[in-house]
């Protein structure tokens, strides 16, 4: 995305003293990293990460205690201890960081820095999803207590010349020796470089100063940044937030769906409520084969795959009169046709009468984990097909937000490679 104007009317990314693990003080860099907080499947994934290394970053981003206040105090205490004990250390020179993820034929590079939040009101950073207020409150409490940005959110922009500007700096930097390289258990290789050269920093600033970005992942963290900035006034370190910025003209992201697990709705009841309103047909498993049926059906219209008792059911062809009655009319047609829109307005709100609360709906990125959790809890897994990135961008340009947890852009940055202190 590009906007006209000067560097005062685009993205402003500034260097910071990155907090990083001291390799000699931990078992391995791979063992102390984690997926973003909202991708960790609890409790299994959380327990696995905690046992991987006593200093795994999950102890900061998902502290375990009985109350929110206790969790936040525990995270703050842990961070102070790790800094005092030399587990984490601040880089001596402020830097922007080039970050690379690589797995097989997939390669992604971007820049990690502190982004000026003043862009929020100028339409420079575009959200595309709604957020859940209780999650923002939870993340704000954690950031407030630790006085730190513990993990970057993911922003994308469309560059226009890979041989110039920020992308050229990224490419040139990636040919030098990194600060570190590590491979996590998911098979991704991660490398990080510090950019401190004044000419490189100036080139990045000049290029990004004309850019507009889309929030690919981290809407709740973005909303948290804005809330805390308002709390602290200006100017303070809270005027900036930690981000990873990727030029998707050079490195296209993958877009995946985020699935729902309905904790208190058995599959038989979910299917019965659809009778006469949608076309429902059983499809063969196993899960990868059933997902192929979903992918095929999604090319022709709204489609969902329901599971939870060992069987798979494809839900398609909603009654047009029902859609007309349940989906709001004051949004673009592309928004009205989104699977997530129909899921929330027509299925969850109307036919199933399920409130969008944490005790009712669990949002999960992994298809297999969603189905397993539904079978274990006697609930219903609702599997979705991903939205095309072009639709996401166009709706964001129009200022239209999608239903929350509509998309999952990736690969997501590993958490724990570089943190930002606000003290």
mmCIF file of C-alpha atoms in Angstrom:
data_model
loop_
_atom_site.group_PDB
_atom_site.id
_atom_site.type_symbol
_atom_site.label_atom_id
_atom_site.label_comp_id
_atom_site.label_asym_id
_atom_site.label_seq_id
_atom_site.Cartn_x
_atom_site.Cartn_y
_atom_site.Cartn_z
ATOM 1 C CA UNK A 1 0.000 0.000 0.000
ATOM 2 C CA UNK A 2 1.269 3.435 -0.824
ATOM 3 C CA UNK A 3 -0.006 6.879 0.024
ATOM 4 C CA UNK A 4 0.964 10.209 -1.366
ATOM 5 C CA UNK A 5 2.534 12.783 0.883
ATOM 6 C CA UNK A 6 5.713 13.320 2.834
ATOM 7 C CA UNK A 7 7.512 11.315 5.446
ATOM 8 C CA UNK A 8 5.283 12.966 8.034
ATOM 9 C CA UNK A 9 2.265 11.214 6.546
ATOM 10 C CA UNK A 10 3.365 7.591 6.525
ATOM 11 C CA UNK A 11 4.951 4.923 8.682
ATOM 12 C CA UNK A 12 7.575 6.030 11.184
ATOM 13 C CA UNK A 13 9.760 3.221 12.509
ATOM 14 C CA UNK A 14 12.467 4.088 15.049
ATOM 15 C CA UNK A 15 15.429 2.098 16.440
ATOM 16 C CA UNK A 16 15.346 0.788 20.007
ATOM 17 C CA UNK A 17 17.628 -1.074 22.422
ATOM 18 C CA UNK A 18 16.382 -4.616 21.852
ATOM 19 C CA UNK A 19 16.112 -6.940 24.835
ATOM 20 C CA UNK A 20 17.460 -10.333 23.793
ATOM 21 C CA UNK A 21 18.283 -13.627 25.445
ATOM 22 C CA UNK A 22 21.948 -14.129 26.291
ATOM 23 C CA UNK A 23 22.709 -17.435 24.509
ATOM 24 C CA UNK A 24 25.168 -18.616 27.173
ATOM 25 C CA UNK A 25 22.491 -18.292 29.881
ATOM 26 C CA UNK A 26 19.801 -20.486 28.273
ATOM 27 C CA UNK A 27 19.668 -24.031 26.975
ATOM 28 C CA UNK A 28 19.118 -22.868 23.402
ATOM 29 C CA UNK A 29 17.457 -19.947 21.679
ATOM 30 C CA UNK A 30 14.962 -22.319 20.080
ATOM 31 C CA UNK A 31 13.927 -23.635 23.510
ATOM 32 C CA UNK A 32 13.061 -20.186 24.888
ATOM 33 C CA UNK A 33 10.884 -19.055 21.966
ATOM 34 C CA UNK A 34 7.134 -19.442 21.617
ATOM 35 C CA UNK A 35 4.398 -18.837 19.064
ATOM 36 C CA UNK A 36 2.416 -15.608 19.669
ATOM 37 C CA UNK A 37 0.324 -15.737 22.838
ATOM 38 C CA UNK A 38 -2.967 -16.258 20.988
ATOM 39 C CA UNK A 39 -1.653 -19.223 18.981
ATOM 40 C CA UNK A 40 -0.498 -21.277 21.983
ATOM 41 C CA UNK A 41 -3.024 -24.071 22.470
ATOM 42 C CA UNK A 42 -3.719 -24.415 26.171
ATOM 43 C CA UNK A 43 -3.055 -26.332 28.301
ATOM 44 C CA UNK A 44 -1.038 -28.805 26.210
ATOM 45 C CA UNK A 45 1.052 -26.298 24.271
ATOM 46 C CA UNK A 46 1.571 -24.113 27.327
ATOM 47 C CA UNK A 47 2.834 -27.019 29.426
ATOM 48 C CA UNK A 48 5.131 -28.140 26.613
ATOM 49 C CA UNK A 49 6.688 -24.694 26.275
ATOM 50 C CA UNK A 50 7.123 -24.220 30.013
ATOM 51 C CA UNK A 51 8.954 -27.532 30.234
ATOM 52 C CA UNK A 52 11.175 -26.798 27.209
ATOM 53 C CA UNK A 53 13.309 -24.363 29.203
ATOM 54 C CA UNK A 54 12.847 -22.637 32.593
ATOM 55 C CA UNK A 55 13.276 -19.308 30.813
ATOM 56 C CA UNK A 56 10.834 -19.865 27.944
ATOM 57 C CA UNK A 57 9.169 -16.594 26.928
ATOM 58 C CA UNK A 58 5.738 -18.117 27.526
ATOM 59 C CA UNK A 59 6.329 -17.425 31.238
ATOM 60 C CA UNK A 60 6.137 -13.724 30.344
ATOM 61 C CA UNK A 61 3.398 -13.688 27.694
ATOM 62 C CA UNK A 62 1.111 -16.258 29.388
ATOM 63 C CA UNK A 63 1.978 -16.248 33.117
ATOM 64 C CA UNK A 64 0.039 -18.735 35.213
ATOM 65 C CA UNK A 65 -1.712 -17.589 38.405
ATOM 66 C CA UNK A 66 -5.215 -17.490 39.855
ATOM 67 C CA UNK A 67 -6.137 -13.887 39.020
ATOM 68 C CA UNK A 68 -5.232 -11.380 36.290
ATOM 69 C CA UNK A 69 -3.450 -9.140 38.795
ATOM 70 C CA UNK A 70 -1.439 -12.061 40.137
ATOM 71 C CA UNK A 71 -0.513 -13.152 36.622
ATOM 72 C CA UNK A 72 0.677 -9.670 35.713
ATOM 73 C CA UNK A 73 2.693 -9.298 38.925
ATOM 74 C CA UNK A 74 4.280 -12.670 38.294
ATOM 75 C CA UNK A 75 5.295 -11.703 34.738
ATOM 76 C CA UNK A 76 6.771 -8.410 35.928
ATOM 77 C CA UNK A 77 8.701 -10.177 38.694
ATOM 78 C CA UNK A 78 9.985 -12.792 36.224
ATOM 79 C CA UNK A 79 11.148 -10.138 33.764
ATOM 80 C CA UNK A 80 12.981 -8.210 36.496
ATOM 81 C CA UNK A 81 14.688 -11.403 37.671
ATOM 82 C CA UNK A 82 15.772 -12.383 34.169
ATOM 83 C CA UNK A 83 17.251 -8.943 33.569
ATOM 84 C CA UNK A 84 19.014 -8.925 36.939
ATOM 85 C CA UNK A 85 20.382 -12.448 36.374
ATOM 86 C CA UNK A 86 21.628 -11.694 32.859
ATOM 87 C CA UNK A 87 19.169 -14.037 31.143
ATOM 88 C CA UNK A 88 17.995 -11.087 29.060
ATOM 89 C CA UNK A 89 20.196 -8.147 28.124
ATOM 90 C CA UNK A 90 19.633 -4.883 26.256
ATOM 91 C CA UNK A 91 21.651 -4.285 23.102
ATOM 92 C CA UNK A 92 24.103 -1.402 23.699
ATOM 93 C CA UNK A 93 23.163 0.499 20.539
ATOM 94 C CA UNK A 94 19.615 1.308 19.352
ATOM 95 C CA UNK A 95 18.782 -0.597 16.194
ATOM 96 C CA UNK A 96 16.149 -1.698 13.765
ATOM 97 C CA UNK A 97 16.267 -5.446 13.271
ATOM 98 C CA UNK A 98 16.040 -7.437 10.061
ATOM 99 C CA UNK A 99 14.253 -10.695 10.789
ATOM 100 C CA UNK A 100 14.161 -13.752 8.542
ATOM 101 C CA UNK A 101 12.030 -16.885 8.690
ATOM 102 C CA UNK A 102 12.720 -19.788 6.353
ATOM 103 C CA UNK A 103 11.237 -23.259 5.960
ATOM 104 C CA UNK A 104 11.586 -25.320 2.819
ATOM 105 C CA UNK A 105 10.688 -23.044 -0.078
ATOM 106 C CA UNK A 106 9.112 -20.413 2.167
ATOM 107 C CA UNK A 107 11.198 -17.323 2.876
ATOM 108 C CA UNK A 108 10.029 -14.184 4.673
ATOM 109 C CA UNK A 109 12.030 -11.145 5.709
ATOM 110 C CA UNK A 110 10.984 -7.935 7.402
ATOM 111 C CA UNK A 111 12.019 -5.156 9.761
ATOM 112 C CA UNK A 112 11.349 -5.079 13.510
ATOM 113 C CA UNK A 113 11.174 -1.636 15.067
ATOM 114 C CA UNK A 114 9.190 0.716 17.295
ATOM 115 C CA UNK A 115 6.330 2.204 15.270
ATOM 116 C CA UNK A 116 4.941 5.655 15.997
ATOM 117 C CA UNK A 117 1.322 5.203 17.080
ATOM 118 C CA UNK A 118 0.366 8.658 15.788
ATOM 119 C CA UNK A 119 -0.319 6.921 12.478
ATOM 120 C CA UNK A 120 -3.485 5.387 13.951
ATOM 121 C CA UNK A 121 -5.628 8.460 13.466
ATOM 122 C CA UNK A 122 -4.192 9.239 10.047
ATOM 123 C CA UNK A 123 -5.349 6.066 8.320
ATOM 124 C CA UNK A 124 -1.768 4.913 7.869
ATOM 125 C CA UNK A 125 -2.106 1.679 9.835
ATOM 126 C CA UNK A 126 -5.258 -0.141 8.784
ATOM 127 C CA UNK A 127 -6.931 -2.734 11.003
ATOM 128 C CA UNK A 128 -9.212 -5.248 9.310
ATOM 129 C CA UNK A 129 -10.696 -7.118 12.270
ATOM 130 C CA UNK A 130 -12.755 -6.238 15.318
ATOM 131 C CA UNK A 131 -11.281 -6.957 18.734
ATOM 132 C CA UNK A 132 -12.589 -8.448 21.963
ATOM 133 C CA UNK A 133 -12.479 -5.852 24.770
ATOM 134 C CA UNK A 134 -11.612 -8.383 27.476
ATOM 135 C CA UNK A 135 -8.519 -9.495 25.532
ATOM 136 C CA UNK A 136 -7.350 -5.881 25.166
ATOM 137 C CA UNK A 137 -7.845 -5.408 28.906
ATOM 138 C CA UNK A 138 -5.831 -8.567 29.581
ATOM 139 C CA UNK A 139 -2.947 -7.555 27.281
ATOM 140 C CA UNK A 140 -2.959 -3.996 28.642
ATOM 141 C CA UNK A 141 -2.603 -5.268 32.187
ATOM 142 C CA UNK A 142 0.367 -7.397 31.189
ATOM 143 C CA UNK A 143 2.144 -4.622 29.248
ATOM 144 C CA UNK A 144 1.460 -2.128 32.011
ATOM 145 C CA UNK A 145 2.897 -4.426 34.675
ATOM 146 C CA UNK A 146 6.005 -5.430 32.720
ATOM 147 C CA UNK A 147 6.477 -2.021 31.068
ATOM 148 C CA UNK A 148 7.467 -3.874 27.916
ATOM 149 C CA UNK A 149 6.357 -4.893 24.452
ATOM 150 C CA UNK A 150 6.926 -8.630 24.733
ATOM 151 C CA UNK A 151 6.135 -9.624 21.151
ATOM 152 C CA UNK A 152 5.765 -7.738 17.875
ATOM 153 C CA UNK A 153 2.582 -7.539 15.882
ATOM 154 C CA UNK A 154 2.767 -8.217 12.142
ATOM 155 C CA UNK A 155 2.202 -5.404 9.628
ATOM 156 C CA UNK A 156 2.369 -5.619 5.840
ATOM 157 C CA UNK A 157 2.887 -3.012 3.139
ATOM 158 C CA UNK A 158 3.314 -3.111 -0.625
ATOM 159 C CA UNK A 159 6.731 -1.917 -1.725
ATOM 160 C CA UNK A 160 7.330 -0.862 -5.312
ATOM 161 C CA UNK A 161 11.071 -1.365 -5.867
ATOM 162 C CA UNK A 162 12.955 -4.278 -4.272
ATOM 163 C CA UNK A 163 16.244 -2.694 -5.321
ATOM 164 C CA UNK A 164 15.688 0.493 -3.311
ATOM 165 C CA UNK A 165 14.535 1.783 0.057
ATOM 166 C CA UNK A 166 13.716 -0.422 3.028
ATOM 167 C CA UNK A 167 13.555 -3.662 1.045
ATOM 168 C CA UNK A 168 17.020 -3.063 -0.404
ATOM 169 C CA UNK A 169 18.400 -2.581 3.106
ATOM 170 C CA UNK A 170 16.728 -5.824 4.200
ATOM 171 C CA UNK A 171 18.215 -7.746 1.278
ATOM 172 C CA UNK A 172 21.697 -6.318 1.701
ATOM 173 C CA UNK A 173 21.689 -6.898 5.455
ATOM 174 C CA UNK A 174 20.605 -10.521 5.047
ATOM 175 C CA UNK A 175 23.841 -11.248 3.189
ATOM 176 C CA UNK A 176 25.932 -10.404 6.271
ATOM 177 C CA UNK A 177 26.561 -12.449 9.421
ATOM 178 C CA UNK A 178 23.477 -12.480 11.690
ATOM 179 C CA UNK A 179 23.328 -11.812 15.408
ATOM 180 C CA UNK A 180 22.073 -15.374 15.727
ATOM 181 C CA UNK A 181 20.459 -18.215 13.826
ATOM 182 C CA UNK A 182 18.224 -20.881 15.336
ATOM 183 C CA UNK A 183 15.755 -23.498 14.146
ATOM 184 C CA UNK A 184 12.566 -24.028 16.157
ATOM 185 C CA UNK A 185 10.770 -27.345 16.502
ATOM 186 C CA UNK A 186 8.248 -26.406 13.804
ATOM 187 C CA UNK A 187 11.093 -26.537 11.287
ATOM 188 C CA UNK A 188 11.448 -22.781 10.781
ATOM 189 C CA UNK A 189 14.930 -21.279 10.710
ATOM 190 C CA UNK A 190 15.109 -17.819 12.277
ATOM 191 C CA UNK A 191 17.874 -15.248 11.781
ATOM 192 C CA UNK A 192 18.188 -11.715 13.162
ATOM 193 C CA UNK A 193 20.421 -8.782 12.242
ATOM 194 C CA UNK A 194 20.819 -5.322 13.833
ATOM 195 C CA UNK A 195 20.686 -2.307 11.501
ATOM 196 C CA UNK A 196 22.561 0.620 13.032
ATOM 197 C CA UNK A 197 24.252 2.311 10.061
ATOM 198 C CA UNK A 198 22.886 5.887 9.771
ATOM 199 C CA UNK A 199 22.606 5.662 5.969
ATOM 200 C CA UNK A 200 20.592 2.439 6.160
ATOM 201 C CA UNK A 201 18.334 3.857 8.864
ATOM 202 C CA UNK A 202 17.780 7.000 6.780
ATOM 203 C CA UNK A 203 16.890 4.919 3.709
ATOM 204 C CA UNK A 204 14.324 2.943 5.710
ATOM 205 C CA UNK A 205 12.842 6.112 7.183
ATOM 206 C CA UNK A 206 12.550 7.835 3.813
ATOM 207 C CA UNK A 207 10.913 4.824 2.169
ATOM 208 C CA UNK A 208 8.433 3.962 4.914
ATOM 209 C CA UNK A 209 7.469 7.604 5.327
ATOM 210 C CA UNK A 210 5.310 7.228 2.208
ATOM 211 C CA UNK A 211 3.763 3.898 3.112
ATOM 212 C CA UNK A 212 0.476 2.640 4.477
ATOM 213 C CA UNK A 213 0.299 -0.701 6.303
ATOM 214 C CA UNK A 214 -2.255 -3.386 6.978
ATOM 215 C CA UNK A 215 -2.375 -5.144 10.347
ATOM 216 C CA UNK A 216 -1.918 -8.769 9.356
ATOM 217 C CA UNK A 217 -1.721 -10.210 12.866
ATOM 218 C CA UNK A 218 -1.975 -8.581 16.293
ATOM 219 C CA UNK A 219 -5.148 -6.473 16.313
ATOM 220 C CA UNK A 220 -5.508 -6.875 20.067
ATOM 221 C CA UNK A 221 -1.915 -5.805 20.659
ATOM 222 C CA UNK A 222 -2.464 -2.768 18.411
ATOM 223 C CA UNK A 223 -5.593 -1.782 20.350
ATOM 224 C CA UNK A 224 -3.607 -2.309 23.552
ATOM 225 C CA UNK A 225 -0.814 -0.017 22.338
ATOM 226 C CA UNK A 226 -3.366 2.734 21.655
ATOM 227 C CA UNK A 227 -5.059 2.329 25.032
ATOM 228 C CA UNK A 228 -1.764 2.525 26.926
ATOM 229 C CA UNK A 229 -0.566 5.491 24.898
ATOM 230 C CA UNK A 230 -3.718 7.344 25.882
ATOM 231 C CA UNK A 231 -3.190 6.405 29.528
ATOM 232 C CA UNK A 232 0.376 7.715 29.632
ATOM 233 C CA UNK A 233 -0.024 10.891 27.603
ATOM 234 C CA UNK A 234 2.721 12.209 25.326
ATOM 235 C CA UNK A 235 5.591 12.307 24.801
ATOM 236 C CA UNK A 236 6.596 8.976 26.344
ATOM 237 C CA UNK A 237 7.942 5.614 25.190
ATOM 238 C CA UNK A 238 4.295 4.491 25.061
ATOM 239 C CA UNK A 239 3.907 6.567 21.878
ATOM 240 C CA UNK A 240 5.528 3.639 20.054
ATOM 241 C CA UNK A 241 4.787 -0.072 19.750
ATOM 242 C CA UNK A 242 6.838 -3.078 18.685
ATOM 243 C CA UNK A 243 6.061 -4.315 15.147
ATOM 244 C CA UNK A 244 7.423 -6.520 12.384
ATOM 245 C CA UNK A 245 6.900 -4.847 9.005
ATOM 246 C CA UNK A 246 6.955 -7.039 5.876
ATOM 247 C CA UNK A 247 6.920 -5.926 2.240
ATOM 248 C CA UNK A 248 4.418 -8.401 0.792
ATOM 249 C CA UNK A 249 5.188 -7.344 -2.760
ATOM 250 C CA UNK A 250 8.551 -9.028 -2.125
ATOM 251 C CA UNK A 251 7.471 -11.613 0.460
ATOM 252 C CA UNK A 252 3.777 -12.558 0.114
ATOM 253 C CA UNK A 253 2.241 -13.829 3.340
ATOM 254 C CA UNK A 254 0.151 -16.946 3.660
ATOM 255 C CA UNK A 255 -3.459 -16.391 4.712
ATOM 256 C CA UNK A 256 -5.127 -19.089 6.783
ATOM 257 C CA UNK A 257 -8.483 -19.337 8.493
ATOM 258 C CA UNK A 258 -9.078 -19.248 12.240
ATOM 259 C CA UNK A 259 -11.509 -21.943 13.359
ATOM 260 C CA UNK A 260 -14.099 -22.030 16.136
ATOM 261 C CA UNK A 261 -14.711 -24.694 18.745
ATOM 262 C CA UNK A 262 -18.181 -24.379 20.267
ATOM 263 C CA UNK A 263 -17.715 -25.691 23.756
ATOM 264 C CA UNK A 264 -21.341 -26.265 24.763
ATOM 265 C CA UNK A 265 -23.020 -27.212 21.497
ATOM 266 C CA UNK A 266 -22.919 -30.932 20.608
ATOM 267 C CA UNK A 267 -22.521 -31.644 16.898
ATOM 268 C CA UNK A 268 -25.921 -33.354 16.604
ATOM 269 C CA UNK A 269 -27.665 -30.269 17.978
ATOM 270 C CA UNK A 270 -25.676 -27.954 15.723
ATOM 271 C CA UNK A 271 -26.670 -29.953 12.641
ATOM 272 C CA UNK A 272 -30.323 -30.198 13.653
ATOM 273 C CA UNK A 273 -30.589 -26.412 13.957
ATOM 274 C CA UNK A 274 -29.461 -26.015 10.343
ATOM 275 C CA UNK A 275 -32.264 -28.125 8.881
ATOM 276 C CA UNK A 276 -34.166 -26.174 6.241
ATOM 277 C CA UNK A 277 -31.738 -23.234 6.364
ATOM 278 C CA UNK A 278 -28.512 -24.652 4.844
ATOM 279 C CA UNK A 279 -27.586 -27.631 2.713
ATOM 280 C CA UNK A 280 -25.851 -30.176 4.939
ATOM 281 C CA UNK A 281 -24.148 -33.310 3.656
ATOM 282 C CA UNK A 282 -21.768 -35.805 5.207
ATOM 283 C CA UNK A 283 -18.317 -35.953 3.607
ATOM 284 C CA UNK A 284 -15.637 -38.596 3.884
ATOM 285 C CA UNK A 285 -12.652 -38.299 6.174
ATOM 286 C CA UNK A 286 -9.930 -38.254 7.259
ATOM 287 C CA UNK A 287 -9.614 -34.557 8.049
ATOM 288 C CA UNK A 288 -7.323 -33.608 5.108
ATOM 289 C CA UNK A 289 -9.808 -35.152 2.655
ATOM 290 C CA UNK A 290 -12.739 -33.394 4.329
ATOM 291 C CA UNK A 291 -10.831 -30.087 4.154
ATOM 292 C CA UNK A 292 -10.414 -30.607 0.414
ATOM 293 C CA UNK A 293 -14.198 -30.811 0.133
ATOM 294 C CA UNK A 294 -14.450 -27.546 2.086
ATOM 295 C CA UNK A 295 -11.899 -25.847 -0.165
ATOM 296 C CA UNK A 296 -13.817 -26.935 -3.260
ATOM 297 C CA UNK A 297 -17.182 -25.779 -1.903
ATOM 298 C CA UNK A 298 -15.760 -22.401 -0.800
ATOM 299 C CA UNK A 299 -15.047 -21.551 -4.439
ATOM 300 C CA UNK A 300 -18.804 -21.395 -5.060
ATOM 301 C CA UNK A 301 -20.094 -19.606 -1.958
ATOM 302 C CA UNK A 302 -20.350 -19.765 1.814
ATOM 303 C CA UNK A 303 -19.095 -23.081 3.164
ATOM 304 C CA UNK A 304 -18.268 -24.528 6.583
ATOM 305 C CA UNK A 305 -17.038 -27.930 7.766
ATOM 306 C CA UNK A 306 -18.528 -29.193 11.035
ATOM 307 C CA UNK A 307 -16.974 -31.974 13.115
ATOM 308 C CA UNK A 308 -16.872 -33.221 16.688
ATOM 309 C CA UNK A 309 -17.966 -36.850 16.855
ATOM 310 C CA UNK A 310 -15.631 -38.473 14.338
ATOM 311 C CA UNK A 311 -17.746 -37.476 11.328
ATOM 312 C CA UNK A 312 -17.517 -34.506 8.961
ATOM 313 C CA UNK A 313 -20.386 -32.443 7.583
ATOM 314 C CA UNK A 314 -20.193 -29.822 4.835
ATOM 315 C CA UNK A 315 -22.545 -26.870 5.317
ATOM 316 C CA UNK A 316 -23.304 -24.805 2.195
ATOM 317 C CA UNK A 317 -26.022 -22.924 0.260
ATOM 318 C CA UNK A 318 -27.629 -20.757 2.959
ATOM 319 C CA UNK A 319 -31.248 -19.707 2.444
ATOM 320 C CA UNK A 320 -30.982 -16.263 0.765
ATOM 321 C CA UNK A 321 -33.975 -14.962 2.725
ATOM 322 C CA UNK A 322 -32.293 -15.955 5.986
ATOM 323 C CA UNK A 323 -29.062 -14.192 4.982
ATOM 324 C CA UNK A 324 -31.029 -11.104 4.004
ATOM 325 C CA UNK A 325 -32.758 -11.089 7.373
ATOM 326 C CA UNK A 326 -29.733 -11.772 9.585
ATOM 327 C CA UNK A 327 -26.778 -10.009 7.913
ATOM 328 C CA UNK A 328 -26.662 -6.230 8.219
ATOM 329 C CA UNK A 329 -27.110 -4.193 5.039
ATOM 330 C CA UNK A 330 -24.954 -1.168 5.850
ATOM 331 C CA UNK A 331 -21.701 -2.855 4.786
ATOM 332 C CA UNK A 332 -20.147 -3.605 1.364
ATOM 333 C CA UNK A 333 -21.366 -6.710 -0.404
ATOM 334 C CA UNK A 334 -17.911 -8.308 -0.089
ATOM 335 C CA UNK A 335 -18.254 -8.027 3.707
ATOM 336 C CA UNK A 336 -21.802 -9.439 3.685
ATOM 337 C CA UNK A 337 -20.596 -12.512 1.784
ATOM 338 C CA UNK A 338 -17.683 -13.343 4.104
ATOM 339 C CA UNK A 339 -17.882 -16.777 5.718
ATOM 340 C CA UNK A 340 -17.045 -15.185 9.076
ATOM 341 C CA UNK A 341 -19.897 -12.704 8.663
ATOM 342 C CA UNK A 342 -22.415 -15.428 7.905
ATOM 343 C CA UNK A 343 -21.020 -17.617 10.682
ATOM 344 C CA UNK A 344 -21.460 -14.956 13.336
ATOM 345 C CA UNK A 345 -24.644 -13.234 12.166
ATOM 346 C CA UNK A 346 -26.602 -16.212 10.846
ATOM 347 C CA UNK A 347 -25.264 -19.310 12.583
ATOM 348 C CA UNK A 348 -23.951 -18.212 15.972
ATOM 349 C CA UNK A 349 -26.310 -15.306 16.676
ATOM 350 C CA UNK A 350 -29.503 -16.623 15.066
ATOM 351 C CA UNK A 351 -29.680 -20.383 14.541
ATOM 352 C CA UNK A 352 -27.437 -21.520 17.381
ATOM 353 C CA UNK A 353 -27.980 -18.569 19.764
ATOM 354 C CA UNK A 354 -24.402 -18.722 21.088
ATOM 355 C CA UNK A 355 -22.806 -15.570 22.560
ATOM 356 C CA UNK A 356 -19.266 -14.740 21.473
ATOM 357 C CA UNK A 357 -17.694 -15.248 24.884
ATOM 358 C CA UNK A 358 -14.639 -17.208 26.005
ATOM 359 C CA UNK A 359 -16.681 -19.786 27.903
ATOM 360 C CA UNK A 360 -18.676 -20.569 24.755
ATOM 361 C CA UNK A 361 -16.275 -20.234 21.825
ATOM 362 C CA UNK A 362 -12.581 -21.090 21.557
ATOM 363 C CA UNK A 363 -10.661 -19.693 18.587
ATOM 364 C CA UNK A 364 -7.988 -22.075 17.253
ATOM 365 C CA UNK A 365 -5.626 -21.722 14.293
ATOM 366 C CA UNK A 366 -4.879 -25.414 13.757
ATOM 367 C CA UNK A 367 -7.541 -27.584 12.107
ATOM 368 C CA UNK A 368 -6.512 -30.839 13.761
ATOM 369 C CA UNK A 369 -6.356 -29.243 17.214
ATOM 370 C CA UNK A 370 -9.842 -27.758 16.723
ATOM 371 C CA UNK A 371 -11.358 -31.131 15.843
ATOM 372 C CA UNK A 372 -9.533 -32.926 18.657
ATOM 373 C CA UNK A 373 -10.718 -30.379 21.217
ATOM 374 C CA UNK A 374 -14.315 -30.630 20.001
ATOM 375 C CA UNK A 375 -14.239 -34.423 20.238
ATOM 376 C CA UNK A 376 -12.664 -34.287 23.689
ATOM 377 C CA UNK A 377 -15.248 -31.778 24.993
ATOM 378 C CA UNK A 378 -18.341 -33.054 23.192
ATOM 379 C CA UNK A 379 -18.602 -29.775 21.296
ATOM 380 C CA UNK A 380 -18.666 -28.697 17.668
ATOM 381 C CA UNK A 381 -15.693 -27.748 15.532
ATOM 382 C CA UNK A 382 -16.501 -25.149 12.868
ATOM 383 C CA UNK A 383 -13.738 -25.124 10.239
ATOM 384 C CA UNK A 384 -13.471 -22.262 7.762
ATOM 385 C CA UNK A 385 -11.753 -21.542 4.439
ATOM 386 C CA UNK A 386 -9.274 -18.621 4.395
ATOM 387 C CA UNK A 387 -10.189 -15.214 2.973
ATOM 388 C CA UNK A 388 -8.153 -13.921 0.041
ATOM 389 C CA UNK A 389 -5.678 -11.196 1.019
ATOM 390 C CA UNK A 390 -6.978 -8.875 -1.729
ATOM 391 C CA UNK A 391 -10.433 -8.858 -0.095
ATOM 392 C CA UNK A 392 -8.899 -8.118 3.303
ATOM 393 C CA UNK A 393 -6.941 -5.161 1.897
ATOM 394 C CA UNK A 394 -9.864 -3.709 -0.020
ATOM 395 C CA UNK A 395 -12.204 -3.827 2.977
ATOM 396 C CA UNK A 396 -9.499 -2.270 5.165
ATOM 397 C CA UNK A 397 -9.062 0.559 2.652
ATOM 398 C CA UNK A 398 -12.797 1.209 2.922
ATOM 399 C CA UNK A 399 -12.522 1.374 6.701
ATOM 400 C CA UNK A 400 -14.595 -1.788 7.134
ATOM 401 C CA UNK A 401 -13.519 -4.245 9.816
ATOM 402 C CA UNK A 402 -14.136 -7.959 9.461
ATOM 403 C CA UNK A 403 -15.588 -10.112 12.236
ATOM 404 C CA UNK A 404 -12.890 -10.761 14.806
ATOM 405 C CA UNK A 405 -10.575 -13.688 14.236
ATOM 406 C CA UNK A 406 -11.455 -13.838 10.538
ATOM 407 C CA UNK A 407 -7.940 -14.395 9.230
ATOM 408 C CA UNK A 408 -4.550 -15.738 10.229
ATOM 409 C CA UNK A 409 -1.637 -14.287 8.289
ATOM 410 C CA UNK A 410 1.688 -16.043 8.458
ATOM 411 C CA UNK A 411 4.273 -17.106 9.034
ATOM 412 C CA UNK A 412 4.017 -15.303 12.344
ATOM 413 C CA UNK A 413 7.144 -14.007 14.056
ATOM 414 C CA UNK A 414 8.474 -16.185 16.844
ATOM 415 C CA UNK A 415 8.056 -14.601 20.251
ATOM 416 C CA UNK A 416 11.182 -14.188 22.371
ATOM 417 C CA UNK A 417 13.756 -13.227 19.753
ATOM 418 C CA UNK A 418 13.694 -9.510 20.563
ATOM 419 C CA UNK A 419 11.671 -7.566 23.163
ATOM 420 C CA UNK A 420 11.292 -3.832 23.793
ATOM 421 C CA UNK A 421 11.482 -2.249 27.242
ATOM 422 C CA UNK A 422 9.491 0.926 27.842
ATOM 423 C CA UNK A 423 11.472 1.961 30.928
#
